[in-house]
Amino acid sequence: MLFGYIGKILRIDLSSGSIVTQSLDPALARGYLGGMGLGSRILYDELDPGTDALSPDNILVFASGPLNGTFTPASSRIDVSFKSITGMFGTANSGGFWGPELRYAGFDALVIKGKASSPAYIWIDDGKVEIRRAGHLWGKDTFETTDAIKYELSPSRPDRVRVAAIGVPGEKLVSFASLTMDYYHSASKCGIGAVMGSKNLKAIALRGTHRVPVAHPEKFEKVVRELLQTTFGLEAGGPSAVDTDLHLDAGELPGKNFQVDTVPHWANLCSDAEKRIAEKVRQACHACDRPCFGARVKEGPHAGLLAADLHSSAIRGWGATCYVDNLPDVYRLHDACERIGLDYQTSQTLIGFAMELYQRGMISKATTGGLALEWGDTEVILELMRRIAYRQGFGDILAEGSLAVAKRIGKGVESFAMQIGGLSMGPHEPRLAVGTTTFDRAFFLGYLTSPRGGDNVKTTHLAARYLVPAKVRGGDWEVGLDSWLNEFVECIDVPEDFKRRIYGNPPRLNRQGYEGKAAAMVFFENMTTVYNALGLCIMRRVGPTMSARLLSELTGNEMTGDELLKVGHRIFALMWAWNGREGVTQKDLDFPTRFYVDPIPSGPNKGTVLSREATNTAIAEWYELRGWDPEVGLPSRRTLEALGLKDVADDLCTRGVLKGSAKASVSHLEEGTR
Amino acid sequence: MTRLVLTLDSEKCVGCLLCELACTFRHKREGGTSGTRIRIRAEEKSLLRTAEFCQHCESPACVELCPMGAIAQDQETGQVGIDTDKCTGCGLCLDCPKGGLVIDPDSGLAANCDLCGGNPACVEFCPSGALHS
């Protein structure tokens, strides 16, 4: 028995209608865990380079992690790998209940390729698999689709069927169409909805009664109990207006598409405003002890409106990037994205871009189909989103993403498109190192190493307030910073050598500087990758030691935190190797020039620009720590071999992506290469 | 007589299903919710949450419903228990108005909340303080 796994992978070819169940190779489970690890390995092995993302040949790998379906806190995440519509490694991830249910339905992973001859959805009921007609669902939004499927399959207990569905944007191949899971959760990046739509696949529904075998139940329970002791508590969860207060204090707002960092209407969007207009309601994902949404509007024209899964980035994106000046409208826009089936972050960044072009007179009503793209006009934004979804007029242009818009318009407007590697940035201000109390340079540098481009969610996002141990959490660090910091650094679950590299010895906080940041990037990249492979949420911040203990007791295979981080590096390197084979390297990722050239015009950080020289120095150090090749912009042959990826190194050498011949053997394997 | 029963505060429940997972883990030593004896119904859009589990009622309907005489109430503790030697898995007890019984997916026999011998796992692992015993 393969402890920690159901032991099966389901493969569906929508073109031929073939449905095949395959055993999960234990070596694959051990070396890549699951989730992003399993997904990247399958994609590397099975997807031909140069495949069009929207062709039937693209592969969608829905992969659970070994902790999904156990009672480990925050173990709800499902990871999806595919070729991104941008051409890079496509990865999207969602919480909720869908991921664990995939295992209950009988499979660790679901691999989909091909294209159905007409609209279809997949129904997996406790091991039985069916491809069903979805003609009656085509054209419906994600909520309508989810309702219809749940009541069609399980009228008495609709809540026990889990549904992942695309909306109209997915059907119409909009480049940032998302996949909504059970209404309020979504895997939304890299055009996942469009890839689904290109396969005529409207939805995937699941239900089941399978269980996950546990190698050492007593010890596993003990670790889970320990983990629950470290809970952040219910109050720690969002809605996230509290976080937005911090961003205001720090002058870290992407106002008007990153033109201004202070936003006069921010008082309407802070936690006080939230308390005034909304009541707190709580919904947790599967097995989570830190429910992070939501809020519900108390009164007025939008009474009852639920702000579900609303993180501070949603408030900053609509409130600052697009300049919407009140919370109910922010909630409406967030809700609209989930319902319509559009990635909210890309929507914000793209519409902010269009609004800046309108402000500068680079586009006019003649281009926009009569819409005045004035900052903060919610009705105009909603109408734009509708036109994007249905690909009408200007919406049809926006549907292709900011780079396509820039190409269409010309006039050098590309510099106003806030994207990296073709994927929209999040609403974070990279010119600053001093964001909230614990943001630092490492946070932003992770934008430049993300295997999907765009943002730092797959790399350094959790660098903010990472692993604050319960012991010092909530401590008054303003009063006794030195002692707080010493205790913090002593307590956090980070390997000793990395602690010294990141924080120095004795430890000190140096958020603005670049010193130690490359080491922080390496650690967070590996750790985040591990989370995405285990099925853990990045917001719960379980350290490597604890993660390794959970995995060891679950699977019966002893693993240390260091070994687990090495698996993280293996998967991270594999994703970049995949990118390399597609002709994209880390060197292709850079911030838009605005951040290097335009000083922040106002607020506490007035005058700040991003230093290109310091950024380059940090990235050079990152290459050295990683053992990657800065000339090529990819993992080196030697590092790939040390990570157990010799076959990948050979493949890249044969193709001329890496230097050296496929047969060359390396005599000195660098053990412990991270 | 002090009777130990579970109670759910629906206002506090966050719908995470850790109670179901903990119940299954306690009884099956595996991950998942199959075989749980507490069942949460979480309305996804209204966020209304209710739970079904054995209330160990004062006059248990299940005792009357069982044709095999397999369900009995302990006079001292008030706890309702199932004699699995007598149970045939006919399912008539599922008519319990509280939804307190389930058919165990492994044994095919009736099962109910056994209060984990006095320290219910669902209560221990509930993160929101919604469950009490």
PDB file of C-alpha atoms in Angstrom, chain B residues 68-70 82-89 109-110:
ATOM      1  CA  MET B  68     -33.470  -6.683  15.790  1.00  0.00           C
ATOM      2  CA  GLY B  69     -33.285  -5.161  19.237  1.00  0.00           C
ATOM      3  CA  ALA B  70     -29.735  -4.132  18.421  1.00  0.00           C
ATOM      4  CA  ILE B  82     -25.436  -0.441  18.849  1.00  0.00           C
ATOM      5  CA  ASP B  83     -24.839  -4.129  19.314  1.00  0.00           C
ATOM      6  CA  THR B  84     -23.093  -4.966  16.064  1.00  0.00           C
ATOM      7  CA  ASP B  85     -23.625  -8.688  16.651  1.00  0.00           C
ATOM      8  CA  LYS B  86     -27.369  -8.159  16.437  1.00  0.00           C
ATOM      9  CA  CYS B  87     -27.425  -5.397  13.759  1.00  0.00           C
ATOM     10  CA  THR B  88     -28.082  -6.612  10.224  1.00  0.00           C
ATOM     11  CA  GLY B  89     -27.564  -3.262   8.509  1.00  0.00           C
ATOM     12  CA  LEU B 109     -23.815  -1.972   9.928  1.00  0.00           C
ATOM     13  CA  ALA B 110     -25.391   0.905  11.817  1.00  0.00           C
TER      14      ALA B 110
END
